[in-house]
């Protein structure tokens, strides 16, 4: 049985005056007096600790955390694959990581070349013409994409204020489009778990700016009518946006550009295996067809003979989406990952899809899998419904997910996509072996049995993690968001 | 090279699935048969290849700052952030198994909160520039104001990003002028452009040009009397020697914190700071993850992501922001770094930069034909220098000595930045070269 460390640690506990865990440099100038109005009355409340205090504290905390390197992490739509260590090592390269983003180009030729080469590889993989690596994350790529769509229509003198988003879309899609000023029109899925093209047709009008689509969608189902969808959207003057969160399923085999998408975003931290960092940093990237080149932010990377340069002179319609060039440390890892795989990227998609379908096949006799009758195959992930279990036993999908933690597996994504009741969204990724998948299947079946035999056992789970079930309602009712707020009511 | 389980298991798994073509659901015309990339590389080949490209970089001593600061990262901080349990995890959606990351982020929020004197800090934005964009959106959501005032001297990077965030939702950006001698914001001028439509007034302290704004109390009062929110951008390290913006009435504080514990990484990832006052309405309009302290079933202190109804995965198009993936690991490094410095070390580091910048501008300013600092105000660690010749010539000369100067402001002026990597000998060498112009 899995057992996680379970201490109670407080940075402040070992604090005593004069301790230092790191000694900063000395000053050697003669600074002026500070203006009276700005002088600080009291020093910030920072504990004083030795280096070993700090190291032990964070090692203790790390033992109360769970990553891909600890075990199976089938968090749907997040592509929690193994992060090869060579990529980590290369990202520590001192020369790459210690340059200021505005240092002269001759001093950062290597960094620019990495960016240029990765952009080219991503363009090839996606079937697009140009790529920018500037977005800090997938959602920022979506925001940039939505802005590009807006600027494109504006340049053509068209007032299109609606963005169509399927009901299975990631929450970031409507949120990003709304930030770009769009009204969101939600298109429902049909009985086959794919976009209902008749409903889509009804949504489309001369106000339609575009459609944001994830393919395969968040049910793990390939939108097979994509050709027709593309014609519908383009026929009405709209653009087609590809949410690349699920690109892992298609890597090296199916290209968004060939399916008619005008704009594509990539999540480098998903598809290209850079670590997720406990929530970030990740990196987005945007690929476009040639007619949208003028909307890519500055600077663009261009090849010039044998080398690559930043072009600051293209005066794009959207100048910048974040400061500087992008999350370079992530870009570097993704580049190393891609060149090491080479044409082996086809194995990524095959094995991620094989693993998902293997899991699905082993679980489907025990769990309800919506849309299975009409669409038997999944891509890299699939969604099961715990609705029947909830009705029979009162155990919810979240309870179920928490109980899985006791078996040393991270939980799947819960309650998403929204169209499936009591959803568990499972994405195994290509880096898991059959034996790991089998142990997950065993755990799933065991937990289901427990739901019927002893539902309270499941409802009160987990037991083996660093904390028992956590009171999230209290956290909202009595918000304590910092040490400063702890003392208050 | 591959990172997959044994392929011998593949066959047996296909047999279980009972399907030979896993892509039969994709219309044939969309299947790409050809190999898109070249041959795989072994680990050692990958390493040689990537290191070969990176070897084209040339080390330079850089005096550029402007929101990205190249500070030293202590070895133990780097190793803490390299703990697999942290860096291979994701957003702590399942808090019971993710207490380590959650607590580290809560500590980041707490340490930063104490430094900038604001009770509520979120668990990170992408960078300062996007935090500025989000702050403008927040002001609009909080009070409906359609105008947002910024200092005319703001980083061009931040200005461009602010425009990107604000232009599609009908927010107009206005610029406040400054006193040409001191660089200080012209408070009367600011008052003149402030209308009833003003949702927020933004200042930076220290300013983009490196000096402390001294009229903060006045600007704060002006903004509040107008019903606008007061937004302050900071390098939090400066708060080792000056008041945190919370103490002079800031409603929203933003800034950049990556240099506290993280390599500069060629400008990314960075660590965007975002904080608000303990005002329920403001908190509900805030973007990003917030970590809160609560209890588990056994009553033990536990941490969770909280107030999530603001966020995109719950609220979709009505969310306060689209942000999902953020810069959590950078925030963790930041917490480890700040707690290593301790209160005295943090203050000492701020004092040292304050001191060393004065050493640099005193020496540069003493050179024939130079003016440094350009503005007659008290500078923290950045300062503008007016050179006797064009920046092109200055930069050319500095480059010959493997130095790159400040960030250009105009043809002869640039902003130099001092970090903890700059030594006395290094600054002396810079001054020698500049003296030979």
Short mmCIF file of C-alpha atoms in Angstrom, two decimals, chain A:
data_model
loop_
_atom_site.label_atom_id
_atom_site.label_comp_id
_atom_site.label_asym_id
_atom_site.label_seq_id
_atom_site.Cartn_x
_atom_site.Cartn_y
_atom_site.Cartn_z
CA UNK A 1 0.00 0.00 0.00
CA UNK A 2 1.12 3.53 -0.76
CA UNK A 3 2.08 5.77 2.12
CA UNK A 4 3.05 9.41 1.79
CA UNK A 5 5.04 11.36 4.39
CA UNK A 6 2.75 13.29 6.68
CA UNK A 7 4.54 15.87 8.77
CA UNK A 8 3.55 19.30 9.95
CA UNK A 9 6.20 21.77 8.96
CA UNK A 10 6.42 25.45 9.59
CA UNK A 11 9.23 27.58 8.22
CA UNK A 12 8.89 29.89 11.19
CA UNK A 13 9.48 27.19 13.78
CA UNK A 14 13.28 27.07 13.44
CA UNK A 15 13.74 30.79 13.06
CA UNK A 16 16.16 32.48 15.38
CA UNK A 17 17.75 35.87 15.15
CA UNK A 18 20.95 36.10 13.16
CA UNK A 19 20.67 32.79 11.30
CA UNK A 20 21.35 32.97 7.59
CA UNK A 21 20.86 30.37 4.91
CA UNK A 22 22.51 32.48 2.29
CA UNK A 23 24.81 35.45 2.71
CA UNK A 24 24.32 38.15 0.07
CA UNK A 25 27.04 40.35 -1.41
CA UNK A 26 28.45 43.37 0.38
CA UNK A 27 27.80 46.95 -0.63
CA UNK A 28 30.74 49.10 -1.67
CA UNK A 29 29.22 52.50 -2.54
CA UNK A 30 27.99 55.55 -0.72
CA UNK A 31 24.28 55.71 -1.34
CA UNK A 32 22.22 58.81 -0.65
CA UNK A 33 19.73 59.14 2.17
CA UNK A 34 16.35 57.59 1.47
CA UNK A 35 13.43 60.00 1.29
CA UNK A 36 11.71 60.12 4.69
CA UNK A 37 8.32 59.46 3.13
CA UNK A 38 9.47 56.06 1.87
CA UNK A 39 11.46 54.68 4.78
CA UNK A 40 10.28 51.35 5.99
CA UNK A 41 9.22 51.23 9.64
CA UNK A 42 9.64 47.52 10.27
CA UNK A 43 11.56 44.82 8.49
CA UNK A 44 9.52 42.24 6.58
CA UNK A 45 8.54 39.20 8.63
CA UNK A 46 10.91 36.71 7.06
CA UNK A 47 12.06 33.81 9.24
CA UNK A 48 15.80 33.53 9.87
CA UNK A 49 17.07 30.07 9.04
CA UNK A 50 20.30 28.27 8.26
CA UNK A 51 20.90 26.60 4.90
CA UNK A 52 20.24 23.17 6.38
CA UNK A 53 16.99 24.37 7.96
CA UNK A 54 15.79 25.54 4.56
CA UNK A 55 16.94 22.39 2.78
CA UNK A 56 15.29 20.06 5.31
CA UNK A 57 12.08 22.06 5.25
CA UNK A 58 11.69 21.82 1.50
CA UNK A 59 12.85 18.22 1.30
CA UNK A 60 10.17 17.44 3.90
CA UNK A 61 7.61 19.28 1.80
CA UNK A 62 8.72 17.48 -1.34
CA UNK A 63 8.02 14.19 0.41
CA UNK A 64 4.45 15.41 0.78
CA UNK A 65 4.05 15.95 -2.93
CA UNK A 66 3.38 13.63 -5.85
CA UNK A 67 4.73 13.94 -9.37
CA UNK A 68 5.12 11.77 -12.45
CA UNK A 69 8.42 10.59 -10.98
CA UNK A 70 6.51 9.21 -7.99
CA UNK A 71 3.90 7.29 -9.87
CA UNK A 72 1.09 7.08 -12.37
CA UNK A 73 -0.52 10.47 -13.03
CA UNK A 74 -3.49 9.92 -15.37
CA UNK A 75 -4.76 13.50 -15.09
CA UNK A 76 -6.86 13.82 -18.23
CA UNK A 77 -6.03 16.60 -20.69
CA UNK A 78 -2.79 17.40 -18.88
CA UNK A 79 -0.54 14.84 -20.62
CA UNK A 80 1.52 13.92 -17.57
CA UNK A 81 4.19 11.95 -19.39
CA UNK A 82 7.68 11.21 -18.18
CA UNK A 83 10.07 14.17 -18.42
CA UNK A 84 13.41 12.90 -19.77
CA UNK A 85 16.25 13.96 -17.52
CA UNK A 86 18.61 14.87 -20.35
CA UNK A 87 16.26 17.77 -21.12
CA UNK A 88 16.48 18.95 -17.51
CA UNK A 89 20.23 18.79 -17.59
CA UNK A 90 20.47 20.77 -20.81
CA UNK A 91 18.14 23.45 -19.45
CA UNK A 92 20.65 24.10 -16.66
CA UNK A 93 23.24 25.20 -19.24
CA UNK A 94 24.74 28.30 -17.69
CA UNK A 95 25.28 30.22 -20.89
CA UNK A 96 21.71 29.60 -22.03
CA UNK A 97 20.11 30.50 -18.71
CA UNK A 98 22.16 33.53 -17.68
CA UNK A 99 21.57 35.86 -20.61
CA UNK A 100 19.35 38.90 -20.39
CA UNK A 101 16.62 38.78 -23.06
CA UNK A 102 17.77 42.11 -24.49
CA UNK A 103 21.46 41.21 -24.70
CA UNK A 104 22.92 41.86 -28.16
CA UNK A 105 22.03 39.21 -30.69
CA UNK A 106 25.63 38.25 -31.39
CA UNK A 107 25.96 37.10 -27.78
CA UNK A 108 22.86 34.87 -27.83
CA UNK A 109 23.10 33.23 -31.24
CA UNK A 110 22.81 29.79 -29.68
CA UNK A 111 19.58 30.65 -27.86
CA UNK A 112 18.06 32.23 -30.96
CA UNK A 113 19.02 29.19 -33.02
CA UNK A 114 17.28 26.86 -30.56
CA UNK A 115 14.15 29.01 -30.91
CA UNK A 116 14.41 29.12 -34.69
CA UNK A 117 14.91 25.40 -35.02
CA UNK A 118 12.09 24.55 -32.63
CA UNK A 119 9.75 26.90 -34.51
CA UNK A 120 10.59 25.11 -37.75
CA UNK A 121 10.02 21.66 -36.25
CA UNK A 122 6.69 22.73 -34.79
CA UNK A 123 5.61 24.17 -38.13
CA UNK A 124 6.41 20.86 -39.83
CA UNK A 125 4.65 18.79 -37.18
CA UNK A 126 1.50 20.91 -37.28
CA UNK A 127 1.35 21.64 -40.99
CA UNK A 128 1.48 25.37 -40.41
CA UNK A 129 3.69 28.00 -42.06
CA UNK A 130 4.96 30.16 -39.20
CA UNK A 131 5.36 29.69 -35.46
CA UNK A 132 5.89 32.06 -32.55
CA UNK A 133 7.16 30.76 -29.22
CA UNK A 134 6.14 33.83 -27.24
CA UNK A 135 3.06 32.68 -25.28
CA UNK A 136 3.82 31.73 -21.68
CA UNK A 137 1.26 28.93 -21.57
CA UNK A 138 -1.44 27.26 -23.61
CA UNK A 139 -4.12 29.65 -22.40
CA UNK A 140 -1.97 32.59 -23.40
CA UNK A 141 -1.62 31.06 -26.83
CA UNK A 142 -5.41 30.88 -27.02
CA UNK A 143 -5.66 34.52 -26.02
CA UNK A 144 -3.15 35.47 -28.71
CA UNK A 145 -5.00 33.31 -31.24
CA UNK A 146 -8.32 34.93 -30.38
CA UNK A 147 -6.73 38.36 -30.71
CA UNK A 148 -5.31 37.40 -34.10
CA UNK A 149 -8.75 36.36 -35.27
CA UNK A 150 -10.13 39.67 -34.05
CA UNK A 151 -7.40 41.71 -35.78
CA UNK A 152 -7.79 39.69 -38.99
CA UNK A 153 -11.51 40.41 -39.27
CA UNK A 154 -11.02 44.03 -38.28
CA UNK A 155 -8.50 44.48 -41.08
CA UNK A 156 -11.08 43.14 -43.50
CA UNK A 157 -13.60 45.63 -42.21
CA UNK A 158 -15.80 42.95 -40.70
CA UNK A 159 -17.49 43.24 -37.34
CA UNK A 160 -17.65 39.68 -36.11
CA UNK A 161 -18.18 39.45 -32.38
CA UNK A 162 -18.97 35.80 -31.72
CA UNK A 163 -16.63 32.92 -31.01
CA UNK A 164 -18.05 29.43 -31.20
CA UNK A 165 -16.83 26.94 -28.60
CA UNK A 166 -18.04 23.34 -28.19
CA UNK A 167 -19.61 22.29 -24.90
CA UNK A 168 -16.70 19.87 -24.41
CA UNK A 169 -14.07 22.64 -24.66
CA UNK A 170 -11.46 23.36 -22.01
CA UNK A 171 -12.52 26.25 -19.77
CA UNK A 172 -9.63 28.29 -21.06
CA UNK A 173 -11.17 28.48 -24.57
CA UNK A 174 -14.22 30.57 -23.65
CA UNK A 175 -12.20 32.49 -21.04
CA UNK A 176 -9.49 33.40 -23.58
CA UNK A 177 -11.99 34.39 -26.26
CA UNK A 178 -13.88 36.53 -23.74
CA UNK A 179 -10.64 38.35 -22.87
CA UNK A 180 -10.27 39.12 -26.56
CA UNK A 181 -13.70 40.74 -26.46
CA UNK A 182 -15.81 37.92 -27.87
CA UNK A 183 -19.30 36.82 -27.02
CA UNK A 184 -19.25 33.04 -26.58
CA UNK A 185 -21.64 30.80 -28.49
CA UNK A 186 -21.64 27.23 -27.22
CA UNK A 187 -22.27 24.45 -29.70
CA UNK A 188 -23.57 21.17 -28.28
CA UNK A 189 -22.13 17.72 -28.88
CA UNK A 190 -24.19 15.10 -30.67
CA UNK A 191 -25.00 11.57 -29.57
CA UNK A 192 -21.66 10.38 -30.92
CA UNK A 193 -19.70 12.72 -28.63
CA UNK A 194 -18.67 14.87 -31.56
CA UNK A 195 -19.78 18.33 -32.58
CA UNK A 196 -23.33 18.25 -33.89
CA UNK A 197 -22.78 19.78 -37.31
CA UNK A 198 -26.43 20.72 -37.71
CA UNK A 199 -26.28 22.59 -34.44
CA UNK A 200 -23.02 24.16 -35.58
CA UNK A 201 -24.64 25.35 -38.77
CA UNK A 202 -27.37 26.95 -36.72
CA UNK A 203 -24.76 28.78 -34.64
CA UNK A 204 -22.88 30.17 -37.59
CA UNK A 205 -23.75 33.60 -38.92
CA UNK A 206 -22.08 36.72 -40.28
CA UNK A 207 -21.22 37.49 -36.65
CA UNK A 208 -19.08 34.36 -36.38
CA UNK A 209 -15.41 35.18 -35.95
CA UNK A 210 -14.28 31.60 -35.60
CA UNK A 211 -14.52 28.22 -33.95
CA UNK A 212 -12.11 27.03 -31.27
CA UNK A 213 -11.80 23.28 -31.41
CA UNK A 214 -9.84 20.58 -29.62
CA UNK A 215 -9.28 17.54 -31.77
CA UNK A 216 -9.38 14.86 -30.46
CA UNK A 217 -11.89 16.49 -28.13
CA UNK A 218 -11.89 16.23 -24.38
CA UNK A 219 -13.86 12.99 -24.51
CA UNK A 220 -10.84 11.59 -26.32
CA UNK A 221 -12.93 11.27 -29.48
CA UNK A 222 -11.57 12.32 -32.84
CA UNK A 223 -13.84 14.88 -34.50
CA UNK A 224 -14.12 12.92 -37.72
CA UNK A 225 -16.34 15.51 -39.38
CA UNK A 226 -13.54 18.03 -39.21
CA UNK A 227 -13.47 18.42 -43.00
CA UNK A 228 -17.13 19.41 -43.03
CA UNK A 229 -16.69 21.64 -39.96
CA UNK A 230 -13.82 23.42 -41.66
CA UNK A 231 -15.90 24.07 -44.75
CA UNK A 232 -18.81 25.36 -42.66
CA UNK A 233 -16.69 27.78 -40.66
CA UNK A 234 -14.60 28.99 -43.57
CA UNK A 235 -17.60 29.21 -45.82
CA UNK A 236 -19.12 31.70 -43.41
CA UNK A 237 -15.92 33.75 -43.33
CA UNK A 238 -14.75 32.48 -39.93
CA UNK A 239 -11.38 31.11 -38.90
CA UNK A 240 -10.66 27.75 -37.33
CA UNK A 241 -8.59 27.62 -34.15
CA UNK A 242 -6.91 24.42 -32.94
CA UNK A 243 -6.52 23.94 -29.19
CA UNK A 244 -3.37 21.82 -29.08
CA UNK A 245 -3.88 20.44 -25.58
CA UNK A 246 -4.59 17.04 -27.11
CA UNK A 247 -2.01 17.06 -29.88
CA UNK A 248 -0.17 14.16 -28.24
CA UNK A 249 -2.72 11.81 -29.76
CA UNK A 250 -1.88 12.84 -33.31
CA UNK A 251 1.82 13.59 -33.15
CA UNK A 252 3.58 12.77 -36.40
CA UNK A 253 0.43 11.24 -37.93
CA UNK A 254 -2.26 13.88 -38.35
CA UNK A 255 -1.54 17.57 -38.81
CA UNK A 256 -3.93 20.35 -37.77
CA UNK A 257 -2.85 22.36 -40.81
CA UNK A 258 -4.02 19.57 -43.12
CA UNK A 259 -7.39 19.45 -41.35
CA UNK A 260 -8.04 23.08 -42.24
CA UNK A 261 -7.02 24.88 -39.06
CA UNK A 262 -5.78 28.44 -39.52
CA UNK A 263 -4.24 28.86 -36.07
CA UNK A 264 -2.81 26.19 -33.78
CA UNK A 265 -1.50 26.38 -30.27
CA UNK A 266 0.93 23.92 -28.74
CA UNK A 267 1.40 23.18 -25.05
CA UNK A 268 5.11 22.47 -24.93
CA UNK A 269 4.72 21.17 -21.38
CA UNK A 270 2.19 18.60 -22.49
CA UNK A 271 3.03 17.30 -25.92
CA UNK A 272 6.77 17.95 -25.75
CA UNK A 273 7.29 16.63 -22.29
CA UNK A 274 8.63 19.59 -20.39
CA UNK A 275 7.85 19.26 -16.69
CA UNK A 276 4.65 20.81 -15.33
CA UNK A 277 6.41 22.38 -12.33
CA UNK A 278 3.56 21.94 -9.87
CA UNK A 279 1.41 24.20 -12.04
CA UNK A 280 3.97 25.85 -14.29
CA UNK A 281 6.04 27.17 -15.96
CA UNK A 282 4.87 25.71 -19.19
CA UNK A 283 5.06 27.27 -22.60
CA UNK A 284 2.64 27.88 -25.40
CA UNK A 285 3.47 28.39 -29.04
CA UNK A 286 1.27 29.49 -31.89
CA UNK A 287 1.42 28.26 -35.46
CA UNK A 288 -0.39 30.03 -38.30
CA UNK A 289 -0.96 29.77 -42.00
CA UNK A 290 0.96 32.24 -44.13
CA UNK A 291 -1.92 34.71 -44.49
CA UNK A 292 -1.80 35.34 -40.74
CA UNK A 293 1.94 35.95 -40.53
CA UNK A 294 1.47 39.68 -40.04
CA UNK A 295 -0.36 39.02 -36.78
CA UNK A 296 2.45 37.14 -35.05
CA UNK A 297 4.00 39.14 -32.21
CA UNK A 298 7.47 40.65 -32.23
CA UNK A 299 10.25 39.64 -32.36
CA UNK A 300 9.99 36.88 -34.95
CA UNK A 301 12.87 34.48 -35.36
CA UNK A 302 14.11 34.29 -38.94
CA UNK A 303 16.84 32.24 -40.53
CA UNK A 304 19.62 34.18 -42.16
CA UNK A 305 22.04 31.92 -43.98
CA UNK A 306 23.44 29.51 -41.43
CA UNK A 307 22.16 31.34 -38.40
CA UNK A 308 18.99 32.76 -36.90
CA UNK A 309 18.11 36.30 -35.92
CA UNK A 310 15.35 38.17 -34.10
CA UNK A 311 13.41 40.41 -36.47
CA UNK A 312 12.11 43.47 -34.63
CA UNK A 313 11.22 45.35 -37.79
CA UNK A 314 8.06 43.59 -38.93
CA UNK A 315 5.65 45.89 -37.01
CA UNK A 316 3.01 43.26 -36.41
CA UNK A 317 -0.63 44.02 -35.65
CA UNK A 318 -0.24 42.50 -32.20
CA UNK A 319 3.08 43.62 -30.84
CA UNK A 320 3.52 41.49 -27.74
CA UNK A 321 1.54 39.10 -25.58
CA UNK A 322 4.08 38.92 -22.73
CA UNK A 323 7.48 40.46 -22.12
CA UNK A 324 10.47 39.29 -24.18
CA UNK A 325 10.62 36.11 -26.25
CA UNK A 326 8.88 33.30 -24.44
CA UNK A 327 9.65 30.76 -21.73
CA UNK A 328 13.06 29.96 -23.12
CA UNK A 329 14.02 27.41 -20.45
CA UNK A 330 10.95 25.39 -21.47
CA UNK A 331 11.55 25.93 -25.19
CA UNK A 332 15.06 24.51 -24.77
CA UNK A 333 13.77 21.34 -23.09
CA UNK A 334 11.13 20.85 -25.77
CA UNK A 335 13.74 21.19 -28.51
CA UNK A 336 15.99 18.59 -26.88
CA UNK A 337 13.01 16.25 -26.53
CA UNK A 338 11.98 16.62 -30.16
CA UNK A 339 15.41 16.11 -31.70
CA UNK A 340 16.09 13.11 -29.52
CA UNK A 341 12.84 11.51 -30.71
CA UNK A 342 13.08 12.53 -34.36
CA UNK A 343 10.66 10.50 -36.45
CA UNK A 344 10.04 8.51 -33.27
CA UNK A 345 7.30 11.05 -32.52
CA UNK A 346 5.01 8.65 -34.37
CA UNK A 347 5.54 6.20 -31.49
CA UNK A 348 4.35 8.88 -29.09
CA UNK A 349 0.94 9.10 -30.69
CA UNK A 350 0.62 5.38 -31.31
CA UNK A 351 1.54 4.38 -27.78
CA UNK A 352 -0.47 7.12 -26.09
CA UNK A 353 -3.52 5.98 -28.07
CA UNK A 354 -2.75 2.31 -27.51
CA UNK A 355 -2.39 2.84 -23.76
CA UNK A 356 -5.66 4.76 -23.57
CA UNK A 357 -7.57 2.16 -25.55
CA UNK A 358 -6.02 -0.65 -23.56
CA UNK A 359 -7.16 0.96 -20.31
CA UNK A 360 -10.56 1.68 -21.80
CA UNK A 361 -10.94 -1.89 -22.96
CA UNK A 362 -10.07 -3.27 -19.56
CA UNK A 363 -12.31 -0.81 -17.69
CA UNK A 364 -15.37 -0.68 -19.91
CA UNK A 365 -16.99 -3.82 -18.52
CA UNK A 366 -16.82 -2.32 -15.03
CA UNK A 367 -17.68 1.32 -15.69
CA UNK A 368 -20.04 3.36 -17.83
CA UNK A 369 -18.29 4.94 -20.75
CA UNK A 370 -20.47 7.52 -22.50
CA UNK A 371 -20.62 7.53 -26.30
CA UNK A 372 -18.99 4.10 -26.49
CA UNK A 373 -21.73 2.50 -28.56
CA UNK A 374 -21.49 5.07 -31.36
CA UNK A 375 -17.76 5.68 -31.09
CA UNK A 376 -15.79 2.68 -29.84
CA UNK A 377 -12.30 4.06 -30.40
CA UNK A 378 -10.65 6.74 -28.32
CA UNK A 379 -7.50 8.66 -28.92
CA UNK A 380 -5.10 9.47 -26.05
CA UNK A 381 -7.71 9.77 -23.30
CA UNK A 382 -11.23 8.74 -22.38
CA UNK A 383 -13.95 9.65 -19.95
CA UNK A 384 -15.96 7.36 -17.72
CA UNK A 385 -19.04 8.31 -15.74
CA UNK A 386 -19.51 7.48 -12.07
CA UNK A 387 -23.14 8.62 -12.18
CA UNK A 388 -24.51 5.12 -11.70
CA UNK A 389 -22.16 4.52 -8.78
CA UNK A 390 -23.26 7.81 -7.23
CA UNK A 391 -26.92 6.89 -7.60
CA UNK A 392 -26.38 3.42 -6.18
CA UNK A 393 -23.99 4.23 -3.35
CA UNK A 394 -23.78 7.99 -2.85
CA UNK A 395 -20.07 7.94 -3.70
CA UNK A 396 -19.18 10.81 -6.04
CA UNK A 397 -16.54 10.98 -8.73
CA UNK A 398 -14.44 13.14 -6.44
CA UNK A 399 -14.72 10.61 -3.60
CA UNK A 400 -13.74 7.90 -6.05
CA UNK A 401 -10.78 9.92 -7.27
CA UNK A 402 -9.58 10.54 -3.72
CA UNK A 403 -9.70 6.85 -2.89
CA UNK A 404 -7.44 6.11 -5.84
CA UNK A 405 -4.72 8.16 -4.14
CA UNK A 406 -4.49 5.47 -1.47
CA UNK A 407 -3.33 3.07 -4.16
CA UNK A 408 -0.43 5.31 -5.11
CA UNK A 409 -2.00 6.62 -8.29
CA UNK A 410 -2.72 10.26 -8.89
CA UNK A 411 -6.41 10.83 -9.57
CA UNK A 412 -7.81 11.38 -13.05
CA UNK A 413 -9.33 14.78 -13.86
CA UNK A 414 -12.76 14.97 -12.24
CA UNK A 415 -16.01 16.61 -13.38
CA UNK A 416 -14.69 17.38 -16.83
CA UNK A 417 -15.84 17.59 -19.57
CA UNK A 418 -19.00 19.14 -18.21
CA UNK A 419 -21.34 17.15 -20.46
CA UNK A 420 -20.55 13.89 -18.65
CA UNK A 421 -22.10 13.43 -15.22
CA UNK A 422 -19.65 12.45 -12.47
CA UNK A 423 -16.84 12.33 -15.00
CA UNK A 424 -13.42 10.80 -14.54
CA UNK A 425 -11.13 11.76 -17.39
CA UNK A 426 -8.21 9.39 -17.81
CA UNK A 427 -5.06 10.02 -19.86
CA UNK A 428 -2.35 7.42 -19.36
CA UNK A 429 0.24 8.85 -21.84
CA UNK A 430 2.71 6.80 -23.84
CA UNK A 431 5.38 6.49 -21.18
CA UNK A 432 3.45 4.07 -18.95
CA UNK A 433 4.01 0.34 -19.17
CA UNK A 434 1.36 -2.35 -19.31
CA UNK A 435 2.10 -3.40 -15.74
CA UNK A 436 1.43 0.13 -14.45
CA UNK A 437 -1.82 0.27 -16.42
CA UNK A 438 -2.84 -3.11 -15.03
CA UNK A 439 -2.24 -2.00 -11.47
CA UNK A 440 -4.39 1.06 -12.12
CA UNK A 441 -7.17 -1.16 -13.50
CA UNK A 442 -6.96 -3.32 -10.38
CA UNK A 443 -7.25 -0.23 -8.19
CA UNK A 444 -10.25 1.07 -10.16
CA UNK A 445 -12.07 -2.23 -9.84
CA UNK A 446 -11.22 -2.50 -6.15
CA UNK A 447 -12.51 1.00 -5.41
CA UNK A 448 -15.72 0.27 -7.27
CA UNK A 449 -16.22 -2.82 -5.14
CA UNK A 450 -15.60 -0.72 -2.04
CA UNK A 451 -18.23 1.76 -3.18
CA UNK A 452 -20.87 -0.95 -2.99
CA UNK A 453 -19.48 -2.80 0.02
CA UNK A 454 -18.52 0.11 2.27
CA UNK A 455 -19.30 3.48 0.72
CA UNK A 456 -18.19 5.39 3.80
CA UNK A 457 -14.72 3.94 3.41
CA UNK A 458 -14.52 5.62 0.02
CA UNK A 459 -16.27 8.82 1.06
CA UNK A 460 -13.78 9.38 3.86
CA UNK A 461 -10.72 8.61 1.75
CA UNK A 462 -7.85 9.18 1.39
CA UNK A 463 -5.99 7.58 4.29
CA UNK A 464 -2.43 7.19 3.00
CA UNK A 465 -1.67 10.69 1.82
CA UNK A 466 -0.07 13.42 3.88
CA UNK A 467 -3.51 14.75 4.78
CA UNK A 468 -6.96 13.25 5.07
CA UNK A 469 -9.87 14.74 3.16
CA UNK A 470 -9.47 18.51 3.23
CA UNK A 471 -12.19 20.99 4.13
CA UNK A 472 -12.44 23.23 1.08
CA UNK A 473 -15.61 24.96 2.28
CA UNK A 474 -13.85 26.28 5.36
CA UNK A 475 -11.07 27.60 3.13
CA UNK A 476 -13.62 29.71 1.25
CA UNK A 477 -15.69 30.77 4.27
CA UNK A 478 -12.73 31.83 6.38
CA UNK A 479 -10.07 32.74 3.84
CA UNK A 480 -6.55 32.53 5.23
CA UNK A 481 -4.31 33.32 2.31
CA UNK A 482 -1.10 34.31 4.08
CA UNK A 483 0.55 34.30 7.48
CA UNK A 484 -0.65 37.89 7.79
CA UNK A 485 -4.27 36.70 7.59
CA UNK A 486 -3.87 33.71 9.93
CA UNK A 487 -4.25 35.76 13.09
CA UNK A 488 -7.53 37.27 11.95
CA UNK A 489 -10.95 35.77 12.84
#
